[in-house]
mmCIF file of C-alpha atoms and ligand atoms in Angstrom:
data_model
loop_
_atom_site.group_PDB
_atom_site.id
_atom_site.type_symbol
_atom_site.label_atom_id
_atom_site.label_comp_id
_atom_site.label_asym_id
_atom_site.label_seq_id
_atom_site.Cartn_x
_atom_site.Cartn_y
_atom_site.Cartn_z
ATOM 1 C CA MET A 1 -30.940 -14.417 -49.281
ATOM 2 C CA ARG A 2 -27.589 -15.496 -47.968
ATOM 3 C CA GLU A 3 -27.042 -15.823 -44.257
ATOM 4 C CA GLN A 4 -25.221 -12.972 -42.607
ATOM 5 C CA ILE A 5 -21.558 -13.632 -41.931
ATOM 6 C CA MET A 6 -20.550 -12.075 -38.639
ATOM 7 C CA VAL A 7 -16.961 -11.114 -37.842
ATOM 8 C CA THR A 8 -16.823 -13.818 -35.197
ATOM 9 C CA ARG A 9 -18.886 -16.630 -33.770
ATOM 10 C CA SER A 10 -18.316 -18.005 -30.277
ATOM 11 C CA SER A 11 -17.222 -21.608 -30.078
ATOM 12 C CA LEU A 12 -19.275 -23.910 -27.863
ATOM 13 C CA PRO A 13 -18.755 -27.477 -26.696
ATOM 14 C CA PRO A 14 -21.510 -30.074 -27.254
ATOM 15 C CA PHE A 15 -24.443 -29.183 -24.986
ATOM 16 C CA GLU A 16 -24.281 -32.557 -23.183
ATOM 17 C CA GLU A 17 -20.615 -32.075 -22.423
ATOM 18 C CA TYR A 18 -21.271 -28.768 -20.687
ATOM 19 C CA CYS A 19 -24.206 -30.264 -18.758
ATOM 20 C CA ALA A 20 -22.001 -33.103 -17.525
ATOM 21 C CA GLU A 21 -19.397 -30.553 -16.451
ATOM 22 C CA ILE A 22 -21.791 -28.441 -14.366
ATOM 23 C CA ARG A 23 -23.563 -31.564 -13.031
ATOM 24 C CA GLU A 24 -20.461 -32.212 -10.919
ATOM 25 C CA PHE A 25 -20.937 -29.146 -8.714
ATOM 26 C CA TRP A 26 -24.684 -28.598 -9.142
ATOM 27 C CA ASP A 27 -25.739 -30.561 -6.058
ATOM 28 C CA SER A 28 -23.009 -29.046 -3.887
ATOM 29 C CA ARG A 29 -24.440 -25.517 -4.455
ATOM 30 C CA TRP A 30 -20.848 -24.199 -4.513
ATOM 31 C CA LEU A 31 -21.300 -21.810 -7.430
ATOM 32 C CA THR A 32 -18.336 -19.466 -7.108
ATOM 33 C CA ASN A 33 -15.447 -18.543 -4.750
ATOM 34 C CA MET A 34 -12.690 -20.803 -6.027
ATOM 35 C CA GLY A 35 -14.710 -24.004 -6.266
ATOM 36 C CA VAL A 36 -13.817 -27.316 -7.817
ATOM 37 C CA LYS A 37 -14.069 -26.152 -11.466
ATOM 38 C CA HIS A 38 -12.089 -23.001 -10.756
ATOM 39 C CA ARG A 39 -9.297 -25.122 -9.282
ATOM 40 C CA ALA A 40 -9.486 -27.666 -12.093
ATOM 41 C CA LEU A 41 -9.277 -24.969 -14.772
ATOM 42 C CA GLU A 42 -6.299 -23.290 -13.106
ATOM 43 C CA ALA A 43 -4.528 -26.661 -12.984
ATOM 44 C CA ALA A 44 -5.327 -27.350 -16.650
ATOM 45 C CA LEU A 45 -4.069 -23.890 -17.646
ATOM 46 C CA ARG A 46 -0.812 -24.310 -15.704
ATOM 47 C CA ASP A 47 -0.260 -27.411 -17.724
ATOM 48 C CA TYR A 48 -1.280 -25.926 -21.076
ATOM 49 C CA LEU A 49 0.622 -22.649 -20.706
ATOM 50 C CA GLY A 50 3.643 -24.032 -18.893
ATOM 51 C CA CYS A 51 3.294 -21.452 -16.099
ATOM 52 C CA GLU A 52 3.169 -22.118 -12.395
ATOM 53 C CA HIS A 53 1.720 -18.818 -11.141
ATOM 54 C CA LEU A 54 -1.661 -17.833 -12.478
ATOM 55 C CA ALA A 55 -4.991 -16.506 -11.238
ATOM 56 C CA LEU A 56 -8.319 -16.876 -13.015
ATOM 57 C CA CYS A 57 -10.424 -13.725 -13.070
ATOM 58 C CA ALA A 58 -13.940 -12.648 -13.955
ATOM 59 C CA ASN A 59 -12.650 -11.073 -17.167
ATOM 60 C CA GLY A 60 -9.462 -9.980 -18.871
ATOM 61 C CA HIS A 61 -9.836 -6.322 -18.008
ATOM 62 C CA LEU A 62 -9.971 -6.940 -14.268
ATOM 63 C CA ALA A 63 -7.042 -9.353 -14.588
ATOM 64 C CA LEU A 64 -5.083 -6.484 -16.136
ATOM 65 C CA GLU A 65 -6.133 -3.903 -13.543
ATOM 66 C CA ASN A 66 -5.235 -6.333 -10.754
ATOM 67 C CA LEU A 67 -1.846 -7.029 -12.342
ATOM 68 C CA LEU A 68 -1.047 -3.323 -12.482
ATOM 69 C CA GLU A 69 -2.084 -2.996 -8.864
ATOM 70 C CA ALA A 70 -0.161 -6.125 -7.800
ATOM 71 C CA PHE A 71 2.961 -4.523 -9.294
ATOM 72 C CA GLY A 72 2.313 -1.424 -7.183
ATOM 73 C CA LEU A 73 1.684 0.770 -10.230
ATOM 74 C CA ARG A 74 -0.378 3.672 -8.887
ATOM 75 C CA ARG A 75 1.333 6.646 -10.496
ATOM 76 C CA GLY A 76 3.864 7.424 -13.175
ATOM 77 C CA GLU A 77 4.031 6.644 -16.875
ATOM 78 C CA ILE A 78 3.488 3.303 -18.580
ATOM 79 C CA LEU A 79 4.883 2.749 -22.069
ATOM 80 C CA THR A 80 2.201 1.164 -24.257
ATOM 81 C CA THR A 81 0.555 1.472 -27.666
ATOM 82 C CA PRO A 82 -2.698 3.044 -28.854
ATOM 83 C CA PHE A 83 -3.264 0.222 -31.384
ATOM 84 C CA THR A 84 -5.264 -1.917 -28.994
ATOM 85 C CA PHE A 85 -8.660 -2.456 -27.453
ATOM 86 C CA ALA A 86 -9.998 0.223 -25.071
ATOM 87 C CA SER A 87 -9.243 -2.045 -22.110
ATOM 88 C CA THR A 88 -5.445 -1.650 -22.248
ATOM 89 C CA THR A 89 -5.416 2.129 -22.077
ATOM 90 C CA HIS A 90 -8.359 2.371 -19.668
ATOM 91 C CA ALA A 91 -6.666 -0.061 -17.249
ATOM 92 C CA ILE A 92 -3.597 2.191 -17.090
ATOM 93 C CA VAL A 93 -5.655 5.332 -16.515
ATOM 94 C CA ARG A 94 -8.016 3.724 -14.013
ATOM 95 C CA CYS A 95 -5.020 2.603 -11.944
ATOM 96 C CA GLY A 96 -3.828 6.205 -11.691
ATOM 97 C CA CYS A 97 -0.987 5.955 -14.219
ATOM 98 C CA ARG A 98 -0.473 7.809 -17.469
ATOM 99 C CA PRO A 99 -0.145 5.908 -20.749
ATOM 100 C CA VAL A 100 2.759 7.063 -22.904
ATOM 101 C CA PHE A 101 2.071 5.928 -26.437
ATOM 102 C CA CYS A 102 4.767 4.298 -28.522
ATOM 103 C CA ASP A 103 4.249 3.797 -32.227
ATOM 104 C CA ILE A 104 3.866 0.310 -33.711
ATOM 105 C CA ASP A 105 5.928 -1.836 -36.027
ATOM 106 C CA PRO A 106 4.439 -1.518 -39.542
ATOM 107 C CA LEU A 107 4.487 -5.297 -40.161
ATOM 108 C CA SER A 108 3.325 -6.917 -36.915
ATOM 109 C CA PHE A 109 1.417 -3.874 -35.538
ATOM 110 C CA THR A 110 2.964 -4.545 -32.114
ATOM 111 C CA LEU A 111 4.892 -1.972 -30.075
ATOM 112 C CA ASP A 112 8.025 -0.845 -31.937
ATOM 113 C CA PRO A 113 10.878 -1.340 -29.430
ATOM 114 C CA LYS A 114 12.850 1.512 -31.052
ATOM 115 C CA GLU A 115 10.224 3.850 -29.607
ATOM 116 C CA LEU A 116 10.919 2.824 -26.017
ATOM 117 C CA GLU A 117 14.167 4.732 -25.623
ATOM 118 C CA ARG A 118 12.583 7.821 -27.170
ATOM 119 C CA LYS A 119 9.564 7.826 -24.887
ATOM 120 C CA LEU A 120 11.343 6.860 -21.664
ATOM 121 C CA THR A 121 11.342 9.526 -18.943
ATOM 122 C CA LYS A 122 12.309 9.631 -15.275
ATOM 123 C CA ASP A 123 8.617 8.962 -14.507
ATOM 124 C CA THR A 124 8.385 5.714 -16.487
ATOM 125 C CA VAL A 125 7.314 2.885 -14.160
ATOM 126 C CA ALA A 126 6.429 -0.048 -16.437
ATOM 127 C CA LEU A 127 5.814 -1.374 -19.959
ATOM 128 C CA LEU A 128 2.472 -2.648 -21.225
ATOM 129 C CA PRO A 129 2.837 -3.944 -24.783
ATOM 130 C CA VAL A 130 0.104 -5.863 -26.631
ATOM 131 C CA HIS A 131 0.414 -9.071 -28.689
ATOM 132 C CA VAL A 132 -1.997 -7.657 -31.271
ATOM 133 C CA TYR A 133 -4.059 -10.218 -33.247
ATOM 134 C CA GLY A 134 -1.885 -12.917 -31.673
ATOM 135 C CA ASN A 135 1.276 -11.525 -33.315
ATOM 136 C CA LEU A 136 3.976 -11.751 -30.680
ATOM 137 C CA CYS A 137 5.818 -8.565 -29.758
ATOM 138 C CA ASP A 138 9.583 -8.351 -30.130
ATOM 139 C CA VAL A 139 9.829 -9.950 -26.696
ATOM 140 C CA GLU A 140 13.647 -10.046 -26.591
ATOM 141 C CA ALA A 141 14.137 -6.353 -27.332
ATOM 142 C CA ILE A 142 11.404 -5.465 -24.856
ATOM 143 C CA ALA A 143 12.803 -7.739 -22.118
ATOM 144 C CA ASP A 144 16.257 -6.264 -22.703
ATOM 145 C CA PHE A 145 14.948 -2.705 -22.384
ATOM 146 C CA GLY A 146 12.960 -3.574 -19.272
ATOM 147 C CA LYS A 147 15.966 -5.169 -17.632
ATOM 148 C CA ARG A 148 18.318 -2.295 -18.483
ATOM 149 C CA HIS A 149 15.988 0.235 -16.923
ATOM 150 C CA GLY A 150 14.607 -1.903 -14.091
ATOM 151 C CA LEU A 151 11.038 -1.685 -15.430
ATOM 152 C CA PRO A 152 8.500 -4.520 -15.234
ATOM 153 C CA VAL A 153 7.021 -5.761 -18.507
ATOM 154 C CA ILE A 154 3.342 -6.692 -18.347
ATOM 155 C CA TYR A 155 1.853 -8.061 -21.567
ATOM 156 C CA ASP A 156 -1.692 -7.638 -22.734
ATOM 157 C CA ALA A 157 -1.889 -11.126 -24.225
ATOM 158 C CA ALA A 158 -5.678 -11.026 -24.631
ATOM 159 C CA HIS A 159 -5.297 -12.077 -28.277
ATOM 160 C CA ALA A 160 -2.522 -14.587 -27.752
ATOM 161 C CA PHE A 161 -4.000 -17.569 -25.930
ATOM 162 C CA GLY A 162 -2.842 -20.638 -27.845
ATOM 163 C CA VAL A 163 0.160 -18.864 -29.406
ATOM 164 C CA PHE A 164 3.496 -20.604 -28.889
ATOM 165 C CA ARG A 165 6.981 -19.684 -30.035
ATOM 166 C CA ASP A 166 9.412 -22.594 -30.276
ATOM 167 C CA GLY A 167 7.128 -24.484 -27.895
ATOM 168 C CA VAL A 168 6.954 -21.637 -25.345
ATOM 169 C CA SER A 169 3.510 -20.137 -24.708
ATOM 170 C CA ALA A 170 2.771 -16.406 -24.905
ATOM 171 C CA ALA A 171 2.153 -16.544 -21.134
ATOM 172 C CA CYS A 172 5.856 -17.026 -20.490
ATOM 173 C CA PHE A 173 7.088 -13.691 -21.866
ATOM 174 C CA GLY A 174 7.542 -10.641 -19.665
ATOM 175 C CA ASP A 175 7.155 -10.313 -15.904
ATOM 176 C CA ALA A 176 3.425 -10.879 -16.208
ATOM 177 C CA ALA A 177 0.702 -11.398 -18.794
ATOM 178 C CA MET A 178 -3.048 -11.038 -19.054
ATOM 179 C CA PHE A 179 -5.353 -13.208 -21.160
ATOM 180 C CA SER A 180 -8.982 -12.582 -21.978
ATOM 181 C CA PHE A 181 -11.431 -15.477 -22.049
ATOM 182 C CA HIS A 182 -14.263 -13.367 -23.425
ATOM 183 C CA ALA A 183 -16.809 -15.168 -25.608
ATOM 184 C CA THR A 184 -15.329 -13.637 -28.765
ATOM 185 C CA LYS A 185 -11.793 -14.866 -28.099
ATOM 186 C CA VAL A 186 -10.234 -18.050 -29.502
ATOM 187 C CA PHE A 187 -10.550 -19.703 -26.102
ATOM 188 C CA HIS A 188 -13.292 -18.524 -23.778
ATOM 189 C CA SER A 189 -15.202 -19.075 -20.547
ATOM 190 C CA ILE A 190 -18.127 -16.840 -21.654
ATOM 191 C CA GLU A 191 -16.570 -14.004 -19.631
ATOM 192 C CA GLY A 192 -13.227 -14.640 -18.030
ATOM 193 C CA GLY A 193 -9.599 -13.764 -17.840
ATOM 194 C CA LEU A 194 -6.270 -14.839 -16.495
ATOM 195 C CA ALA A 195 -3.389 -13.067 -14.795
ATOM 196 C CA VAL A 196 -0.015 -14.797 -15.056
ATOM 197 C CA CYS A 197 3.015 -13.797 -12.996
ATOM 198 C CA ARG A 198 6.396 -15.243 -12.042
ATOM 199 C CA ASP A 199 6.433 -15.586 -8.258
ATOM 200 C CA GLY A 200 4.279 -16.785 -5.401
ATOM 201 C CA GLU A 201 4.206 -13.446 -3.653
ATOM 202 C CA THR A 202 2.694 -11.602 -6.634
ATOM 203 C CA LEU A 203 0.256 -14.469 -7.128
ATOM 204 C CA GLN A 204 -0.869 -14.216 -3.518
ATOM 205 C CA ARG A 205 -1.466 -10.513 -4.062
ATOM 206 C CA LEU A 206 -3.496 -11.242 -7.205
ATOM 207 C CA ASN A 207 -5.598 -13.824 -5.400
ATOM 208 C CA ASP A 208 -6.264 -11.381 -2.559
ATOM 209 C CA LEU A 209 -7.073 -8.498 -4.925
ATOM 210 C CA LYS A 210 -9.652 -10.517 -6.832
ATOM 211 C CA ASN A 211 -11.505 -11.301 -3.593
ATOM 212 C CA PHE A 212 -11.923 -7.906 -1.868
ATOM 213 C CA GLY A 213 -8.374 -7.967 -0.518
ATOM 214 C CA ILE A 214 -9.373 -10.720 1.889
ATOM 215 C CA HIS A 215 -6.324 -12.757 2.768
ATOM 216 C CA GLY A 216 -7.730 -14.830 5.614
ATOM 217 C CA PRO A 217 -11.057 -15.081 7.440
ATOM 218 C CA GLU A 218 -10.118 -12.178 9.710
ATOM 219 C CA GLU A 219 -7.400 -10.533 7.683
ATOM 220 C CA VAL A 220 -7.968 -7.853 5.009
ATOM 221 C CA PRO A 221 -4.621 -6.305 4.119
ATOM 222 C CA PHE A 222 -5.581 -4.800 0.717
ATOM 223 C CA VAL A 223 -8.354 -2.673 -0.749
ATOM 224 C CA GLY A 224 -9.367 -5.286 -3.301
ATOM 225 C CA GLY A 225 -12.315 -5.578 -5.627
ATOM 226 C CA ASN A 226 -14.239 -8.552 -6.888
ATOM 227 C CA ALA A 227 -12.804 -10.333 -9.913
ATOM 228 C CA LYS A 228 -13.566 -13.957 -9.118
ATOM 229 C CA MET A 229 -14.484 -16.383 -11.885
ATOM 230 C CA ASN A 230 -17.668 -18.347 -11.162
ATOM 231 C CA GLU A 231 -18.027 -22.122 -11.525
ATOM 232 C CA PHE A 232 -20.209 -21.986 -14.653
ATOM 233 C CA SER A 233 -17.554 -20.016 -16.474
ATOM 234 C CA ALA A 234 -14.774 -22.286 -15.256
ATOM 235 C CA ALA A 235 -16.797 -25.298 -16.467
ATOM 236 C CA MET A 236 -17.146 -23.675 -19.891
ATOM 237 C CA GLY A 237 -13.403 -23.084 -19.919
ATOM 238 C CA LEU A 238 -12.689 -26.723 -19.103
ATOM 239 C CA CYS A 239 -14.940 -27.883 -21.958
ATOM 240 C CA ASN A 240 -13.539 -25.404 -24.464
ATOM 241 C CA LEU A 241 -9.959 -26.271 -23.568
ATOM 242 C CA ARG A 242 -10.603 -29.891 -24.626
ATOM 243 C CA HIS A 243 -11.649 -28.696 -28.068
ATOM 244 C CA LEU A 244 -9.124 -25.899 -28.471
ATOM 245 C CA ALA A 245 -6.634 -27.679 -30.717
ATOM 246 C CA GLY A 246 -9.406 -28.647 -33.126
ATOM 247 C CA GLU A 247 -10.830 -25.122 -33.129
ATOM 248 C CA ILE A 248 -7.433 -23.600 -33.883
ATOM 249 C CA GLU A 249 -6.873 -26.118 -36.691
ATOM 250 C CA LYS A 250 -10.181 -25.122 -38.276
ATOM 251 C CA ARG A 251 -9.285 -21.449 -37.912
ATOM 252 C CA ARG A 252 -5.927 -22.192 -39.538
ATOM 253 C CA ARG A 253 -7.635 -23.631 -42.614
ATOM 254 C CA ALA A 254 -9.862 -20.579 -43.003
ATOM 255 C CA ALA A 255 -6.948 -18.176 -42.431
ATOM 256 C CA GLU A 256 -4.750 -20.005 -44.941
ATOM 257 C CA ARG A 257 -7.499 -19.851 -47.537
ATOM 258 C CA TYR A 258 -7.715 -16.067 -47.013
ATOM 259 C CA ARG A 259 -3.960 -15.873 -47.425
ATOM 260 C CA GLU A 260 -4.024 -17.920 -50.653
ATOM 261 C CA ARG A 261 -6.661 -15.644 -52.104
ATOM 262 C CA LEU A 262 -5.445 -12.231 -50.883
ATOM 263 C CA GLU A 263 -1.658 -12.446 -50.600
ATOM 264 C CA GLY A 264 0.140 -10.450 -53.259
ATOM 265 C CA VAL A 265 -2.959 -8.550 -54.416
ATOM 266 C CA PRO A 266 -1.790 -4.986 -55.156
ATOM 267 C CA GLY A 267 -3.066 -2.547 -52.535
ATOM 268 C CA LEU A 268 -3.624 -5.234 -49.876
ATOM 269 C CA GLN A 269 -1.217 -5.860 -47.002
ATOM 270 C CA LEU A 270 -1.320 -8.894 -44.715
ATOM 271 C CA ASN A 271 0.601 -9.566 -41.492
ATOM 272 C CA PRO A 272 3.685 -11.644 -42.320
ATOM 273 C CA VAL A 273 3.816 -15.124 -40.758
ATOM 274 C CA GLN A 274 6.146 -14.937 -37.728
ATOM 275 C CA GLU A 275 9.171 -17.221 -37.752
ATOM 276 C CA GLY A 276 8.931 -20.131 -35.274
ATOM 277 C CA VAL A 277 5.504 -19.012 -34.052
ATOM 278 C CA ARG A 278 2.529 -21.345 -33.874
ATOM 279 C CA SER A 279 -0.362 -18.957 -34.332
ATOM 280 C CA ASN A 280 -3.850 -19.210 -32.843
ATOM 281 C CA TYR A 281 -5.381 -17.562 -35.953
ATOM 282 C CA ALA A 282 -7.350 -15.211 -33.741
ATOM 283 C CA TYR A 283 -7.959 -12.530 -36.391
ATOM 284 C CA PHE A 284 -7.366 -11.936 -40.078
ATOM 285 C CA PRO A 285 -6.464 -8.273 -40.545
ATOM 286 C CA VAL A 286 -6.108 -6.794 -44.025
ATOM 287 C CA ILE A 287 -4.684 -3.339 -44.727
ATOM 288 C CA PHE A 288 -6.262 -1.524 -47.676
ATOM 289 C CA ASP A 289 -3.502 0.809 -48.750
ATOM 290 C CA GLY A 290 -3.598 2.028 -52.342
ATOM 291 C CA TYR A 291 -6.389 -0.417 -53.230
ATOM 292 C CA ARG A 292 -9.112 0.572 -55.728
ATOM 293 C CA LEU A 293 -11.458 1.174 -52.812
ATOM 294 C CA ASP A 294 -10.525 2.559 -49.412
ATOM 295 C CA ARG A 295 -11.180 0.682 -46.189
ATOM 296 C CA ASP A 296 -14.515 2.317 -45.462
ATOM 297 C CA GLN A 297 -15.756 1.599 -48.981
ATOM 298 C CA VAL A 298 -14.735 -2.065 -48.694
ATOM 299 C CA PHE A 299 -16.413 -2.241 -45.278
ATOM 300 C CA ALA A 300 -19.648 -0.848 -46.766
ATOM 301 C CA ARG A 301 -19.531 -3.120 -49.841
ATOM 302 C CA LEU A 302 -19.030 -6.186 -47.643
ATOM 303 C CA ALA A 303 -21.932 -5.136 -45.411
ATOM 304 C CA GLU A 304 -24.189 -4.899 -48.483
ATOM 305 C CA GLU A 305 -23.433 -8.569 -49.067
ATOM 306 C CA GLY A 306 -24.189 -9.454 -45.435
ATOM 307 C CA ILE A 307 -20.517 -9.758 -44.529
ATOM 308 C CA HIS A 308 -19.667 -8.037 -41.280
ATOM 309 C CA ALA A 309 -16.005 -7.171 -41.018
ATOM 310 C CA ARG A 310 -14.694 -5.001 -38.198
ATOM 311 C CA LYS A 311 -12.591 -1.837 -38.095
ATOM 312 C CA TYR A 312 -10.371 -3.263 -35.414
ATOM 313 C CA PHE A 313 -8.515 -1.288 -34.049
ATOM 314 C CA TYR A 314 -10.156 1.932 -35.074
ATOM 315 C CA PRO A 315 -10.182 4.495 -33.632
ATOM 316 C CA LEU A 316 -6.853 4.454 -31.801
ATOM 317 C CA THR A 317 -7.217 4.699 -28.039
ATOM 318 C CA ASN A 318 -5.221 7.947 -28.043
ATOM 319 C CA SER A 319 -8.039 9.582 -30.025
ATOM 320 C CA PHE A 320 -10.947 8.459 -27.797
ATOM 321 C CA ALA A 321 -13.386 11.227 -26.846
ATOM 322 C CA CYS A 322 -12.958 10.426 -23.139
ATOM 323 C CA TYR A 323 -9.291 11.450 -23.383
ATOM 324 C CA ARG A 324 -9.687 14.548 -25.551
ATOM 325 C CA GLY A 325 -7.439 17.361 -24.469
ATOM 326 C CA ARG A 326 -5.234 15.258 -22.187
ATOM 327 C CA PRO A 327 -1.528 15.731 -22.789
ATOM 328 C CA GLY A 328 0.048 12.853 -24.680
ATOM 329 C CA PHE A 329 -3.202 11.707 -26.295
ATOM 330 C CA ASP A 330 -2.576 12.591 -29.903
ATOM 331 C CA PRO A 331 -2.698 10.111 -32.790
ATOM 332 C CA ALA A 332 -0.241 12.350 -34.664
ATOM 333 C CA ASP A 333 2.427 11.164 -32.195
ATOM 334 C CA THR A 334 1.971 7.605 -33.442
ATOM 335 C CA PRO A 335 1.813 8.022 -37.233
ATOM 336 C CA VAL A 336 2.263 4.349 -38.146
ATOM 337 C CA ALA A 337 -0.557 3.328 -35.805
ATOM 338 C CA ALA A 338 -2.733 6.136 -37.211
ATOM 339 C CA HIS A 339 -1.981 5.011 -40.774
ATOM 340 C CA ILE A 340 -2.860 1.369 -40.022
ATOM 341 C CA ALA A 341 -5.971 2.217 -37.986
ATOM 342 C CA ASP A 342 -7.370 4.153 -40.955
ATOM 343 C CA ARG A 343 -6.812 1.235 -43.342
ATOM 344 C CA VAL A 344 -7.393 -1.967 -41.384
ATOM 345 C CA LEU A 345 -10.294 -4.371 -41.536
ATOM 346 C CA THR A 346 -10.401 -7.674 -39.704
ATOM 347 C CA LEU A 347 -12.303 -10.163 -41.833
ATOM 348 C CA PRO A 348 -14.718 -12.735 -40.409
ATOM 349 C CA LEU A 349 -12.796 -15.605 -38.832
ATOM 350 C CA TYR A 350 -14.043 -18.435 -36.640
ATOM 351 C CA ALA A 351 -13.705 -22.188 -36.551
ATOM 352 C CA ASP A 352 -16.870 -22.979 -38.493
ATOM 353 C CA LEU A 353 -16.310 -20.418 -41.236
ATOM 354 C CA SER A 354 -16.387 -22.558 -44.378
ATOM 355 C CA ARG A 355 -14.008 -22.428 -47.318
ATOM 356 C CA GLU A 356 -16.975 -21.370 -49.476
ATOM 357 C CA GLU A 357 -17.703 -18.453 -47.182
ATOM 358 C CA VAL A 358 -14.045 -17.382 -47.222
ATOM 359 C CA ASP A 359 -14.131 -17.542 -51.011
ATOM 360 C CA PHE A 360 -17.337 -15.519 -51.117
ATOM 361 C CA ILE A 361 -15.763 -12.847 -48.888
ATOM 362 C CA CYS A 362 -12.597 -12.768 -51.027
ATOM 363 C CA ASP A 363 -14.616 -12.667 -54.271
ATOM 364 C CA THR A 364 -16.556 -9.698 -52.894
ATOM 365 C CA ILE A 365 -13.340 -7.871 -51.975
ATOM 366 C CA LEU A 366 -11.657 -8.643 -55.302
ATOM 367 C CA ARG A 367 -14.667 -7.947 -57.492
HETATM 368 C C1 LIG B 1 -10.631 -8.573 -25.184
HETATM 369 C C2 LIG B 1 -9.494 -7.684 -24.861
HETATM 370 C C3 LIG B 1 -9.283 -7.165 -23.576
HETATM 371 C C4 LIG B 1 -10.297 -7.256 -22.463
HETATM 372 O O1 LIG B 1 -10.666 -8.521 -22.124
HETATM 373 P P1 LIG B 1 -12.114 -8.792 -21.475
HETATM 374 O O2 LIG B 1 -12.025 -10.245 -21.107
HETATM 375 O O3 LIG B 1 -13.130 -8.510 -22.512
HETATM 376 O O4 LIG B 1 -12.238 -7.925 -20.278
HETATM 377 C C5 LIG B 1 -8.121 -6.451 -23.333
HETATM 378 N N1 LIG B 1 -7.218 -6.217 -24.294
HETATM 379 C C6 LIG B 1 -7.396 -6.666 -25.553
HETATM 380 C C7 LIG B 1 -6.343 -6.401 -26.574
HETATM 381 C C8 LIG B 1 -8.555 -7.391 -25.884
HETATM 382 O O5 LIG B 1 -8.752 -7.789 -27.137
#
């Protein structure tokens, strides 16, 4: 029997490389609380992303919650999309705000800026768009809207680490951005995340918030939580960052093979390649719309062959059971997102996915 093909497979550095990395702090017994690896990874990320102000976190979700809090967002409405991971919507709600769902662009699946004007109210306090699958949002239109209405733009860039447009990293768009370094992401620190902002004052707030609001040994000005990244995670991040370019190149080859095989097939829709954007090839979504089989049938057929695709993002966050009955949580308000969510599958994609495996997956779909 063939080996199972999972939707993703975490990248890992050579074992010896990771051991050498943790060796450096092992004897010091400094295992967390902004140690030497934490500082080294922040420095390396400043360099890689081209951003001065950033704070490592225990995970992407807490980075996002802390960003919302650092921007003083405790009530009011935040314009966002339901075509995202649970984290985006939950972060808004957990901070005391109300998500107002904009529909998505039918090609990139990112927030459709035309929706912003329609959904704006006197209670709108911020924007939280998502660079879905690593596709960049229409950052100009969104920045323009934010500026005109005096609203901060905070990006969920969890999918967009390693994405650059004309040499500018995804971290540089908006007033702030969050990245996830979860084990399933293109770049990871096992669990981890990053909050990026534009000024030292917000950064100070983020650093305080991630450490119980402790600003100095005898000074606790904020009700913070704990979102510190530990040294073992930071060490993993440092190792993975060295190999990132190679990993993305391998992902590119697999993604391009999918594209060669599936582009132009009637009933299949792929995300168009974005002009001037260097992708990180985080995901390979395919929309089954008018294909011989519907999405769920393809999903089941693939599973029979040991191929594990993912209905990502399905269901939409505005149809989650935990939000049932709340005003504004209705997938019918975002018909494009609802249409895509019912038809999307992300196919297996990771650096070591071979050309033969991609062909086997495509053959199964096309058969
Ligand atoms: C992974 C992810 C998150 C959450 O990141 P964690 O590091 O898992 O907490 C948030 N938003 C999106 C879109 C994600 O894919």
